[in-house]
């Protein structure tokens, strides 16, 4: 998760939404990505998880996607979560919950056969305060307009940092 946070810190340094993602396989990071296109021309395809997945799929790695773990500083949205599932990912670790667009509460057993029988692992709140601090910083910056006034922004700004481990 620390490497995903590094990606998020690079994104926020560019005034981008601070989502970072790394994909790990057998203890090695094989891909990473950070959120882009949230400032001048908003592009809702370039999420950190999608960019990291593209990096894996465009690589020469011969891996079993069911054995990777995706680490993200924010809960994957519905688009990212379902895309990762369709591509074989079964383990997800994230730091901060996306109360507005998080996809991990998708009721898989109620869906069509492609998703119905998937066995997935979700681990949340890993280094949550560090990630929360980045999102609080982003939403507090008047130069950033992405998702300003949204449920996520309001929720984030009222969250308390619970530890001193920033």
XYZ file of C-alpha atoms in Angstrom, residues 15-18 35-44 46 138 145-147:
19
model
C -2.981 18.590 -8.967
C -4.609 15.298 -9.917
C -7.028 13.296 -7.784
C -4.832 11.326 -5.333
C -5.212 8.977 -11.530
C -4.878 11.380 -14.452
C -7.011 13.858 -16.341
C -8.933 15.425 -13.459
C -7.796 18.991 -14.041
C -8.088 20.609 -17.473
C -9.872 17.993 -19.560
C -11.666 15.493 -17.344
C -11.404 11.949 -18.615
C -13.200 9.361 -16.504
C -7.948 7.179 -16.789
C -6.995 17.650 -2.409
C -12.364 21.626 -8.843
C -12.682 17.914 -9.544
C -15.664 16.545 -7.560
